[in-house]
Each structure stands twice: as C-alpha cells, then as structure tokens.
Tab-separated table of C-alpha atoms in Angstrom:
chain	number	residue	atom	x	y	z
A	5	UNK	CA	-141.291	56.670	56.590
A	6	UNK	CA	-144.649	56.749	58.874
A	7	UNK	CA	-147.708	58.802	57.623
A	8	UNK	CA	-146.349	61.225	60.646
A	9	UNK	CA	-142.775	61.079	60.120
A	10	UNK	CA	-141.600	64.387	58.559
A	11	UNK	CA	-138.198	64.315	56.100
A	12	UNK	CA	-134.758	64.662	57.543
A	13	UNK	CA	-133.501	68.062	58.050
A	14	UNK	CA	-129.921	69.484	58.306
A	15	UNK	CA	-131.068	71.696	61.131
A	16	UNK	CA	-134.311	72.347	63.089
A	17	UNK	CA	-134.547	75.701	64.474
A	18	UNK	CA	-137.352	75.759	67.610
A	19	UNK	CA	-138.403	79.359	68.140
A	20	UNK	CA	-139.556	81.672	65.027
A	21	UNK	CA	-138.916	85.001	66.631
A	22	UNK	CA	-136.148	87.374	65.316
A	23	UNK	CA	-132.880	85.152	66.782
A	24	UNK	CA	-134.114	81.988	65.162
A	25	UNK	CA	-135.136	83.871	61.529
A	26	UNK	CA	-131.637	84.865	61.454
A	27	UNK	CA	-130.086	81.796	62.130
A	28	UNK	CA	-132.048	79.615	59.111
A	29	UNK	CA	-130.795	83.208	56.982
A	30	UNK	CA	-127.160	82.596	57.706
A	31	UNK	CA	-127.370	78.602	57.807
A	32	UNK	CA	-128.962	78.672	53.963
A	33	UNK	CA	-126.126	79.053	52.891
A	34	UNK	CA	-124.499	75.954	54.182
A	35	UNK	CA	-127.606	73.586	54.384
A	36	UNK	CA	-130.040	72.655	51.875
A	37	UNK	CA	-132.788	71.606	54.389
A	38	UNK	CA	-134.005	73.625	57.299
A	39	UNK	CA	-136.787	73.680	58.947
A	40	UNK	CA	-138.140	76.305	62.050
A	41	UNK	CA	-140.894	74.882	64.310
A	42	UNK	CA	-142.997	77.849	65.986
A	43	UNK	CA	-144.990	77.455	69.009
A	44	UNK	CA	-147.239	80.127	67.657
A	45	UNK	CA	-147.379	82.501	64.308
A	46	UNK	CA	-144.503	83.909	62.661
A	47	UNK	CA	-145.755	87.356	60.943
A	48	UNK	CA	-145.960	90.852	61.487
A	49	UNK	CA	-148.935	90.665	63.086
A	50	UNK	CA	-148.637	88.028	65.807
A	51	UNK	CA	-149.040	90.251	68.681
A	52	UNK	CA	-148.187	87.139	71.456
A	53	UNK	CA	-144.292	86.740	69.726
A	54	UNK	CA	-141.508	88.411	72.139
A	55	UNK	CA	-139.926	90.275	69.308
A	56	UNK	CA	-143.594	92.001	68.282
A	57	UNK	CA	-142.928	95.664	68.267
A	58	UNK	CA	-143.322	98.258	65.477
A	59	UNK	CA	-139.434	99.723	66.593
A	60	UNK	CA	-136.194	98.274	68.196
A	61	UNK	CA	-133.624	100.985	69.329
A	62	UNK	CA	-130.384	100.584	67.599
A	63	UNK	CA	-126.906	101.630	69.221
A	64	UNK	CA	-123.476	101.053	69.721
A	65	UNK	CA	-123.044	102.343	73.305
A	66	UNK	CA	-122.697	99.760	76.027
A	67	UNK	CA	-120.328	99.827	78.578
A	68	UNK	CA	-118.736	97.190	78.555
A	69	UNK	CA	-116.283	96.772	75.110
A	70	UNK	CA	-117.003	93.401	74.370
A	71	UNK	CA	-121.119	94.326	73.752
A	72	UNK	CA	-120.184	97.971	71.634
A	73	UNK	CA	-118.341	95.813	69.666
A	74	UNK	CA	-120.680	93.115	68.647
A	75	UNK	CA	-122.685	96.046	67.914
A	76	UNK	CA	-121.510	97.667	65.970
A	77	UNK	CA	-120.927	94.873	63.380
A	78	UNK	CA	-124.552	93.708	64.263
A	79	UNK	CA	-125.074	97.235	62.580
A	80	UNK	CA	-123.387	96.719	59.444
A	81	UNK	CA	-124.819	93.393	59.125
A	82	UNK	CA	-128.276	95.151	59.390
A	83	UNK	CA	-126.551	97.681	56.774
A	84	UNK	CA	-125.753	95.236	54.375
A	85	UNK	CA	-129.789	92.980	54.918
A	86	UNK	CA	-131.402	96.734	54.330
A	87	UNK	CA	-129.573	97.071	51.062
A	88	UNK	CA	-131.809	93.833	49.746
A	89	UNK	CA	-134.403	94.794	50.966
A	90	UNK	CA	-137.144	97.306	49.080
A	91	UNK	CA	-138.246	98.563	51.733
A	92	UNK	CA	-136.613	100.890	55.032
A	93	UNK	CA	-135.342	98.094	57.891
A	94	UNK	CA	-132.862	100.933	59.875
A	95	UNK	CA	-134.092	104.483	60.403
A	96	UNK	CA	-130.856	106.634	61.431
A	97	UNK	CA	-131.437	109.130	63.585
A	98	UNK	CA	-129.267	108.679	66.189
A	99	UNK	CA	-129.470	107.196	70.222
A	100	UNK	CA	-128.951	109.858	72.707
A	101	UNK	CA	-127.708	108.890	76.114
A	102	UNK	CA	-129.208	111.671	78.596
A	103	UNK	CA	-128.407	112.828	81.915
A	104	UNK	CA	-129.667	115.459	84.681
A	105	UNK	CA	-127.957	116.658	87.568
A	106	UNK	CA	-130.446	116.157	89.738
A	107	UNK	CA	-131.251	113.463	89.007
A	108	UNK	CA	-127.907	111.371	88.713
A	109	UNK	CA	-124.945	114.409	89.594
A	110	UNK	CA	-121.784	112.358	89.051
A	111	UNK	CA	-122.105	112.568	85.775
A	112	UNK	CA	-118.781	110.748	85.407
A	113	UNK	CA	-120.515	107.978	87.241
A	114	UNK	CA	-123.581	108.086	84.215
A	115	UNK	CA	-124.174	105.589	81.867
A	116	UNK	CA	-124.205	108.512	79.252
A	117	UNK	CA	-120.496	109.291	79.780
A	118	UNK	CA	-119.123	105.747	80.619
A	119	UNK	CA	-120.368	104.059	77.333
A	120	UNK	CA	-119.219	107.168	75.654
A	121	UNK	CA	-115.705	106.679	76.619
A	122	UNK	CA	-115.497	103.056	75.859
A	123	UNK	CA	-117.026	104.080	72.326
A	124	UNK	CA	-114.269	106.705	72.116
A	125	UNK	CA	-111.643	104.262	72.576
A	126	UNK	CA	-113.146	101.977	70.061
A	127	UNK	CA	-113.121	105.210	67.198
A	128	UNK	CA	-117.412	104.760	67.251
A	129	UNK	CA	-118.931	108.096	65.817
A	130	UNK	CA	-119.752	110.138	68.890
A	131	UNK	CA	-121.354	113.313	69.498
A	132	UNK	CA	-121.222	115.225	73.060
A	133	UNK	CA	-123.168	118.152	73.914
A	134	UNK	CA	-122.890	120.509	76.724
A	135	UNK	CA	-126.430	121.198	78.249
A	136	UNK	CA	-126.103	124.711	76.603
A	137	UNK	CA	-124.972	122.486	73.222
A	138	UNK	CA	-127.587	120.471	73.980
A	139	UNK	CA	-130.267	122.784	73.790
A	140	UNK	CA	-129.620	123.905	70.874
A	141	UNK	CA	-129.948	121.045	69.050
A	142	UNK	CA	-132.505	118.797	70.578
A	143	UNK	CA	-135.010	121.604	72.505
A	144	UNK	CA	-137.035	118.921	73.426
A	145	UNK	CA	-134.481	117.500	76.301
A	146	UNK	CA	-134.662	119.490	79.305
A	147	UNK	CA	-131.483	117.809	80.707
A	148	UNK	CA	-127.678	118.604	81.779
A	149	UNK	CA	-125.834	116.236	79.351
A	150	UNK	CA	-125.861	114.666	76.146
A	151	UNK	CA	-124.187	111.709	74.284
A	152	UNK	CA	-125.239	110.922	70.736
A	153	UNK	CA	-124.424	107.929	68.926
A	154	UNK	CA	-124.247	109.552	65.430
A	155	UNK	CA	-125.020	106.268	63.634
A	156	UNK	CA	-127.857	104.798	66.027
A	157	UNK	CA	-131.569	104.912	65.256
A	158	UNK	CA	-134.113	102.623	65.687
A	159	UNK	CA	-135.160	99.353	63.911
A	160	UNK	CA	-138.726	98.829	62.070
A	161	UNK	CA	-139.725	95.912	62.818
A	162	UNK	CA	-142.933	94.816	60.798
A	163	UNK	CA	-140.702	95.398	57.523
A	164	UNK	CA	-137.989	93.455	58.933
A	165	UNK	CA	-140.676	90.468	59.932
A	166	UNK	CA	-141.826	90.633	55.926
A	167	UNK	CA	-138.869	90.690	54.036
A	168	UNK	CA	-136.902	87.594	56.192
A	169	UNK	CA	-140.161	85.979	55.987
A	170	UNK	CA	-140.112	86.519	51.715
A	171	UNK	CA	-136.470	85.822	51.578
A	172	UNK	CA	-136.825	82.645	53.670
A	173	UNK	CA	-139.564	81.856	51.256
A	174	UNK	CA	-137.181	82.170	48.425
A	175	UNK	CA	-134.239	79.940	49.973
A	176	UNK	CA	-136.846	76.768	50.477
A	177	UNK	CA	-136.855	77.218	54.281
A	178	UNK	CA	-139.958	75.493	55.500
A	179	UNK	CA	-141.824	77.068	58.547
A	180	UNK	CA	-144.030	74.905	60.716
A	181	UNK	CA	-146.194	77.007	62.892
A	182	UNK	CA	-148.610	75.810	66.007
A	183	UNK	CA	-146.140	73.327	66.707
A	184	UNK	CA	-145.709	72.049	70.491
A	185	UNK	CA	-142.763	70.136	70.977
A	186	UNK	CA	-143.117	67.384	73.206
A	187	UNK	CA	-139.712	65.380	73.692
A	188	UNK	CA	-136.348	65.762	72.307
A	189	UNK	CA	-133.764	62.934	71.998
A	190	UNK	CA	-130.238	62.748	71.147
A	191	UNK	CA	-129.042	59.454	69.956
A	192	UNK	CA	-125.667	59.685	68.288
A	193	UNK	CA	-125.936	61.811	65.424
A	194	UNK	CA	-129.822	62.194	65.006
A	195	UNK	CA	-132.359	64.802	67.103
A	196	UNK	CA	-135.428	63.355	67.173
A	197	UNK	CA	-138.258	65.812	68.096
A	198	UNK	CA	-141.732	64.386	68.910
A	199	UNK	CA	-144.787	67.186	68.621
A	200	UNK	CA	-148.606	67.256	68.441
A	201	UNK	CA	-147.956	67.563	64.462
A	202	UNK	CA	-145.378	64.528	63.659
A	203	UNK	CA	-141.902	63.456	64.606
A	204	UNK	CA	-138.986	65.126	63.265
A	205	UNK	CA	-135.760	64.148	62.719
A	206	UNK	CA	-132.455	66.911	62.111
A	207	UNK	CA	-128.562	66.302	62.450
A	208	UNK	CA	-128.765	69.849	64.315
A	209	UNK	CA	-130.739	71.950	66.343
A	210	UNK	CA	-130.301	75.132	67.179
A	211	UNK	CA	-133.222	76.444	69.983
A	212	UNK	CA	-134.187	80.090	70.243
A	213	UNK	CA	-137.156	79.792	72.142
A	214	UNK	CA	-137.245	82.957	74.042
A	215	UNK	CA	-139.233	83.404	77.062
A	216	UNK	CA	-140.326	79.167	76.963
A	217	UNK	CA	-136.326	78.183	77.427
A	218	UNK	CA	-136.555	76.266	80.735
A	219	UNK	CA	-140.021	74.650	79.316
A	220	UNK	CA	-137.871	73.669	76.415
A	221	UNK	CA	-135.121	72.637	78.313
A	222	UNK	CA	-137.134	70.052	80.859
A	223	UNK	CA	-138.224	68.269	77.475
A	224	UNK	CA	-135.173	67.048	75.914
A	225	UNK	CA	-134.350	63.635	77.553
A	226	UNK	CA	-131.697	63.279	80.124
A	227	UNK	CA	-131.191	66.822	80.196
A	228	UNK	CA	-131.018	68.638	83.661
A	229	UNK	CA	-129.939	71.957	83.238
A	230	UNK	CA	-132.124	75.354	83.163
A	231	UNK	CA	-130.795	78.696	83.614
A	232	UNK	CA	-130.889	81.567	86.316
A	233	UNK	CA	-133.109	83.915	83.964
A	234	UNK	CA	-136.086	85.825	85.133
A	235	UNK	CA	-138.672	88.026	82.833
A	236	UNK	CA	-140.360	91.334	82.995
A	237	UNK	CA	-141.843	93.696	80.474
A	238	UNK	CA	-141.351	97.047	80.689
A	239	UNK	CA	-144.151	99.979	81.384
A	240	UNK	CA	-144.740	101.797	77.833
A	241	UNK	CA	-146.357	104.528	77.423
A	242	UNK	CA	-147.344	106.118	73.985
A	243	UNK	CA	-147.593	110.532	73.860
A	244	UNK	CA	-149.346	112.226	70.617
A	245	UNK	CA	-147.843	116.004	70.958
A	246	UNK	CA	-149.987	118.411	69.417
A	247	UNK	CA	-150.187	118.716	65.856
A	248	UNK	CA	-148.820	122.080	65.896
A	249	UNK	CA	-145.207	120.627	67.314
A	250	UNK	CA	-145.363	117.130	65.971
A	251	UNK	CA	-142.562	117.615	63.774
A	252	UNK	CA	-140.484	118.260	66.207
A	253	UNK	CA	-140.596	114.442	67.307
A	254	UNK	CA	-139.823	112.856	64.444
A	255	UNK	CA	-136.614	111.480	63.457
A	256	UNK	CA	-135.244	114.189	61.411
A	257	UNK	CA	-135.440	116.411	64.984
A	258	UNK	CA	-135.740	113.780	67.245
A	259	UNK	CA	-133.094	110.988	68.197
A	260	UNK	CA	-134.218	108.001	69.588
A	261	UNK	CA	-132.866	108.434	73.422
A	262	UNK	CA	-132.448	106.685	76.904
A	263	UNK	CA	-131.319	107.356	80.274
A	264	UNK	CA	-130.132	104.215	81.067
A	265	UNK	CA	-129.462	105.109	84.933
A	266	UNK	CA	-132.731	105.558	85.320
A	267	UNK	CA	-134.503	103.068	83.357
A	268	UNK	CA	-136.090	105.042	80.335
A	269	UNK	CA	-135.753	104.847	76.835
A	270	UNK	CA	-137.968	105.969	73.754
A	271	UNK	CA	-138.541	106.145	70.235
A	272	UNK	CA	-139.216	109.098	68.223
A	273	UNK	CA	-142.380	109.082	65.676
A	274	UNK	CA	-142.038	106.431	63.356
A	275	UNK	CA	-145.417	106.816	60.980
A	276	UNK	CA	-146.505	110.356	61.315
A	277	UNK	CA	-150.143	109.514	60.994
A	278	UNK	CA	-149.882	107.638	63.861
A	279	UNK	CA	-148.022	110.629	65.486
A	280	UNK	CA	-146.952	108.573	68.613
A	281	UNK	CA	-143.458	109.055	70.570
A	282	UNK	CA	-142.905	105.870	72.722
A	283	UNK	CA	-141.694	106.337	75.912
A	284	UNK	CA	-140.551	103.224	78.003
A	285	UNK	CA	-139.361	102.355	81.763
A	286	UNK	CA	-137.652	98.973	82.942
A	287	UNK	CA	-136.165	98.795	86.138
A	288	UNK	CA	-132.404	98.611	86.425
A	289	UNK	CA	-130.673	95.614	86.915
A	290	UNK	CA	-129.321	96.291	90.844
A	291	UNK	CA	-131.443	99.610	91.112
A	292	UNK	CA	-133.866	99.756	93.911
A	293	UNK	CA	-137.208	101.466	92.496
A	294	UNK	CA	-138.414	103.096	96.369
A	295	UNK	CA	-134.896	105.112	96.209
A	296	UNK	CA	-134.922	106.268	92.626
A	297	UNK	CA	-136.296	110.197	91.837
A	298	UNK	CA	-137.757	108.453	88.183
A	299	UNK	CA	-139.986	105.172	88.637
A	300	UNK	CA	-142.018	105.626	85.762
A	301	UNK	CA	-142.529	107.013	82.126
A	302	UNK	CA	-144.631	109.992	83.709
A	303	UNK	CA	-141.857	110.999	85.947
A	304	UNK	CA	-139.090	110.904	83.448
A	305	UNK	CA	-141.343	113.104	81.202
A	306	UNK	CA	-142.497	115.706	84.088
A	307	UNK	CA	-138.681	116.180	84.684
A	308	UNK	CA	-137.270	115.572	81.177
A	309	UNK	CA	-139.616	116.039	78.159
A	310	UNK	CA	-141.223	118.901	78.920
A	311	UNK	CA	-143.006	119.500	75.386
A	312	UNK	CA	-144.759	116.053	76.483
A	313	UNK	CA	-146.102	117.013	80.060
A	314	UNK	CA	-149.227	117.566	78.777
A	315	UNK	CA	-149.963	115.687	75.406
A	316	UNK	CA	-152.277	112.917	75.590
A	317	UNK	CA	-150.988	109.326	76.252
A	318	UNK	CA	-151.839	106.038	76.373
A	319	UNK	CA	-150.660	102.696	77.569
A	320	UNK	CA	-150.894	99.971	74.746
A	321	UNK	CA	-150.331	96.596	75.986
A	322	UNK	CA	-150.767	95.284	72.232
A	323	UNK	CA	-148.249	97.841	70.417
A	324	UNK	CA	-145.049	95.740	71.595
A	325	UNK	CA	-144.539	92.676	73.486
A	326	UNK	CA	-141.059	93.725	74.219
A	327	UNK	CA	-139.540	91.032	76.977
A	328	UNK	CA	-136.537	91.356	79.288
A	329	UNK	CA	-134.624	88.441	79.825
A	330	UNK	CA	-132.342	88.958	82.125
A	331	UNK	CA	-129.434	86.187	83.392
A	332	UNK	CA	-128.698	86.166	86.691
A	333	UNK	CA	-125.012	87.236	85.797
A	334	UNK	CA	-126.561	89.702	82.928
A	335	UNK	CA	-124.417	88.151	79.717
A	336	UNK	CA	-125.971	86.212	77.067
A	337	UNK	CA	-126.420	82.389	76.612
A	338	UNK	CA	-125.409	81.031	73.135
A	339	UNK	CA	-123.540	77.834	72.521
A	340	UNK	CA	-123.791	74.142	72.701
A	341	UNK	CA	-125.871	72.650	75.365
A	342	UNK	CA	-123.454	70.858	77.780
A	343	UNK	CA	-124.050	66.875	77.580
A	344	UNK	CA	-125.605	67.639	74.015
A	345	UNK	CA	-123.112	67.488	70.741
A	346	UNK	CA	-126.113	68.306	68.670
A	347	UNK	CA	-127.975	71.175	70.704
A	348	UNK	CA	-127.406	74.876	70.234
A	349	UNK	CA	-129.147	77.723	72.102
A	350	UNK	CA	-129.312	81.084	72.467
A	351	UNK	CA	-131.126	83.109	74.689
A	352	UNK	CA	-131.021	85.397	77.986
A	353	UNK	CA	-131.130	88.877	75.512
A	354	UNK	CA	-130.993	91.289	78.417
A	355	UNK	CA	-134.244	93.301	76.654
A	356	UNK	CA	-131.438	94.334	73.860
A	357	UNK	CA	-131.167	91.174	72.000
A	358	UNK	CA	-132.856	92.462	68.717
A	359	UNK	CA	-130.421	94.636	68.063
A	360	UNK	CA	-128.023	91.542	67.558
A	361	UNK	CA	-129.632	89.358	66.244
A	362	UNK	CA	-128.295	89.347	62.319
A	363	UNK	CA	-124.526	88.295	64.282
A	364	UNK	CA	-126.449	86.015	66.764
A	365	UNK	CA	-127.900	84.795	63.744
A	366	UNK	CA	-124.342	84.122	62.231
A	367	UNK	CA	-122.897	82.755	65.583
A	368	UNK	CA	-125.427	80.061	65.921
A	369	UNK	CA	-125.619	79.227	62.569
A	370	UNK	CA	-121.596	78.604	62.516
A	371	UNK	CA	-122.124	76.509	65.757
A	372	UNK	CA	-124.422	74.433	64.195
A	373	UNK	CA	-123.211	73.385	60.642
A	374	UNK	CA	-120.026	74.222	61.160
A	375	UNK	CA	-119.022	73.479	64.880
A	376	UNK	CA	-117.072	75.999	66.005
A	377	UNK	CA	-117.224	79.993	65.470
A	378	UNK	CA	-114.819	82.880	64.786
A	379	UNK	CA	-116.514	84.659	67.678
A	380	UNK	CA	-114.628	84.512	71.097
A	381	UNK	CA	-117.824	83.225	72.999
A	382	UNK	CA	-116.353	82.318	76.643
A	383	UNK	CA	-118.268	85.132	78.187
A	384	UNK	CA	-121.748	83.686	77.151
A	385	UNK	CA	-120.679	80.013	77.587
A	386	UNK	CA	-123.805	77.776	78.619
A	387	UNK	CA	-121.208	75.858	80.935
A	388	UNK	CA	-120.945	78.542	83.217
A	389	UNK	CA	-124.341	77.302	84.714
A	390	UNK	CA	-122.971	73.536	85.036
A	391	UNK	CA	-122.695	72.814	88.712
C-alpha cells in the first residue's frame, strides 16, 4: 500500500452533514469500516455546513400521505436516538399550521386543512381550533384557523451535531475533514476515490453531498447524469419581544408554526437568554411573489403576530445556513446511481430534509450494505432523470 493509499473501507460516505451522519449510524451496525470524507468541518460550529442551524421544525403534516408517513416514523426514530442521548435532541411543543381569511379565504383550499385531513386519515394526533378556539389558546396568532400537530416541535440541532459526532466516535467511524474529492471510479467491485489527501478505496459509497451534488456528480468517471435541482435560502429574520411578554414565546406557550401557503414558518424561543423567536419566508414552489399579500417575514408579522410588530429584529445570516433544494418535480432523490452498482445518493431535501434524516439515514444505509430496502422508494427513484 502507497505512503498515500488509505485502508479499504466497507463504505465511504462523501458529505458530513446530517443525511450522511445518519447513514455511517445505521450502517455500524452492519460494517466494521466506514469512513465519511467532508469537504469542510463537521461540528456544531461550522457555520458554512447546509444543516447549520440552532433548530429544525419537526412535523407530521404534509399533504401528500406518502411524506406524513415517513414522518412520522422519522419521529420515533428521533424518539428512540433522544433516549441515548444526555442531553434534549426534540423539544415538543407542537407545529401549528395557520391560516387568515384574507389572506388565503378557501380555507378548504389551505395547506392548514389539507395536511390535516390526510393526517386524520392516517390516526396522527391532531388538534383544530376555531379562530375563537384559537385565541384562546395561542393569543399570539392573530389569524382565522388553526391546525396543531400535537406531537411536532422543533429539533436542536447543535446537541444533535455533538452526540452523533461522540457516538460515531465510539463505533470507530473515522471522519476525514478538508477533503476535496477529485475523481471517482468504478471498476467491478471497488470505488476508488482520488482527493488532495490520498486515494481511497470502499466496496460502497453512499454520497450525501448536499448543495455540491452536480459538482460531485461530473467527477465520477463515465458518469453523465446531474439532476433538475435548483437552491435558495430563505429570508430569516430573528424578533426579541420585550422582556415583560417573553414568556409568552417560548415553547411551553408557543408552538412552533407555519403558513405554508404563504411561505412562513418560525420557531419559538429556544434558549431564553437569547430570547429570539425566528421567523422565516421561502417562496412557494409555483407561487408567484408580485401576486402574493405576504412576501416577507415583516408582512406575515404586521398581519399575523401582532405582539411582534414592534419588537426589535434582526437578520442573521450566520444563525442558520438553512438550504432549499428543490427538484424540479419536488420529491426526493435517494437510490442507486443508474450505470453505478456501487453508488448511492441522496439528496434534493425540499428545505425539509432534516426532519428525515434518522430514516434517510436507514434507507441509504440498507441500499448500501445490504442492496435493497424495505422502503417502497419508486417515487424518489434517481432513474426518473435518465433520458
């Protein structure tokens, strides 16, 4: 073996964010070596990673049956990785889907009452208030309409970053950071991955590079196939209410919420000396920003969060580094790269892929030592984009 020439492995992951953490957790139980190669850092504190944040909502409510489902048993997988940890991963306070008359007055038509049907059908915990209902219980909304995942909540994300750091640690998972890969070669049943730091060699690889997927993708040999995906980042705003109301934003009284229609989510406090509520707006996939009533954080709070109107705010571009991937079709990617019997991937997360990552985890961790999944994956094929 050359000076340069690392050892073997049973898989190379490429891409340390949350998807690829997850996948060496649930392969170390079937392989003995794995490696992850990260372009950057892996910590808490790398502020340039995609999945940097200090909280990722939580829910169950999509509308389409497939998604609430993988959900949900992303939730109890994030149930069952908080119970070894020491410290809080999942803080449940709920996710409240909002709506307004005038701003969206079919409210059959909301995204609030659609994804609460399809949880209704699926038995999901659900909790609807009438605006008067409403009121009562979450004074801080001034809206028309409320739908509140009971067992949502919101993610914290440096603890999460620590302890699968630690337990990978524990299960002899080596982490290579500042790694560029170069070229990557398939030749029967060895990967062979050249990079400013050594070649590697892996029976499987499994790549969860994130926002660098088509750069990935144009350096495996013989390859010719990128996908449809574009990126944004949404506009995030941070509000510190005044100290005489504070408690009334944090998550004992305050749900993390969204109004989908529109764009807007947000997080209630998470570290009361901070004394922060996070307010975020992306625009919707199909949604034309000029004809929309809310096209930014400050209208959605002039029309919905009163109590915030006037509380100081900020924009910080360095609290989250939150990315929307969206596919061109809006599903996932995740399976084996077509051409490739050796090459897994997963990406195209939609700006909600945290939430699932402990199952995407799973999924591409079955793919790859085991070849083949329990998971019905035909929606997020990577053949669909095979011309």
């Amino acid at each position: 073996m050359s000076k340069n020439m690392k050892q073997s492995q049973d898989l190379i992951i490429i891409g340390g964010g949350i998807m690829g953490l997850m996948t060496a957790y649930f392969a170390s139980d079937f392989a003995r070596n794995i490696t992850i190669l990260e372009k950057r850092t892996i910590s808490k504190e790398n502020k340039e990673a995609a999945s940097f944040s200090f909280t990722r909502s939580i829910r169950v409510d999509f509308l389409e049956p497939l998604y609430a489902q993988l959900a949900y048993e992303s939730q109890l997988l994030w149930l069952d990785l908080e119970k070894r940890s020491s410290d809080m991963l999942f803080v449940k306070c709920g996710c409240l889907n909002i709506a307004k008359k005038s701003i969206t007055p079919d409210f059959d038509k909301t995204y609030a009452q659609r994804s609460y049907q399809i949880s209704k059908k699926l038995n999901y915990p659900q909790t609807a208030f009438t605006k008067f209902e409403l009121q009562k219980k979450f004074p801080q909304f001034d809206t028309d309409l409320g739908r509140l995942d009971t067992k949502g909540g919101f993610l914290f994300v440096p603890s999460i970053t620590s302890f699968l750091l630690k337990i990978l640690k524990k299960k002899n998972i080596r982490i290579e950071e500042n790694i560029d890969v170069l070229t990557i070669a398939e030749n029967k049943n060895i990967i062979s991955i050249a990079t400013n730091n050594g070649a590697f060699t892996a029976k499987k690889i499994v790549l969860t590079p994130g926002k660098g997927t088509n750069d990935l993708l144009k350096r495996i040999k013989n390859n010719e196939l990128t996908f449809p995906i574009t990126y944004s980042r949404p506009q995030r705003k941070y509000y510190y209410p005044d100290k005489k109301v504070i408690k009334n934003f944090l998550p004992e009284n305050f749900p993390v919420f969204a109004y989908t229609d529109v764009g807007i989510y947000g997080h209630p406090i998470f570290d009361i000396k901070k004394g922060a509520v996070k307010v975020a707006y992306f625009e919707p996939v199909g949604m034309k920003k000029d004809e929309q009533k809310i096209r930014c954080v400050e209208d959605f709070v002039s029309e919905c969060l009163p109590g915030l109107k006037n509380a100081p705010s900020e924009e910080i571009k360095d609290a989250d580094n939150c990315w929307y991937d969206i596919v061109s079709d809006d599903d996932f990617i995740i399976g084996k790269l077509p051409k490739y019997d050796n090459i897994i991937i997963g990406t195209g997360w939609r700006g909600t892929g945290y939430k699932f990552a402990p199952l995407i985890g799973k999924i591409l961790s079955q793919l790859a030592l085991q070849n083949e999944t329990v998971y019905d994956l035909k929606q997020f094929a990577t053949k669909r984009f095979v011309k």
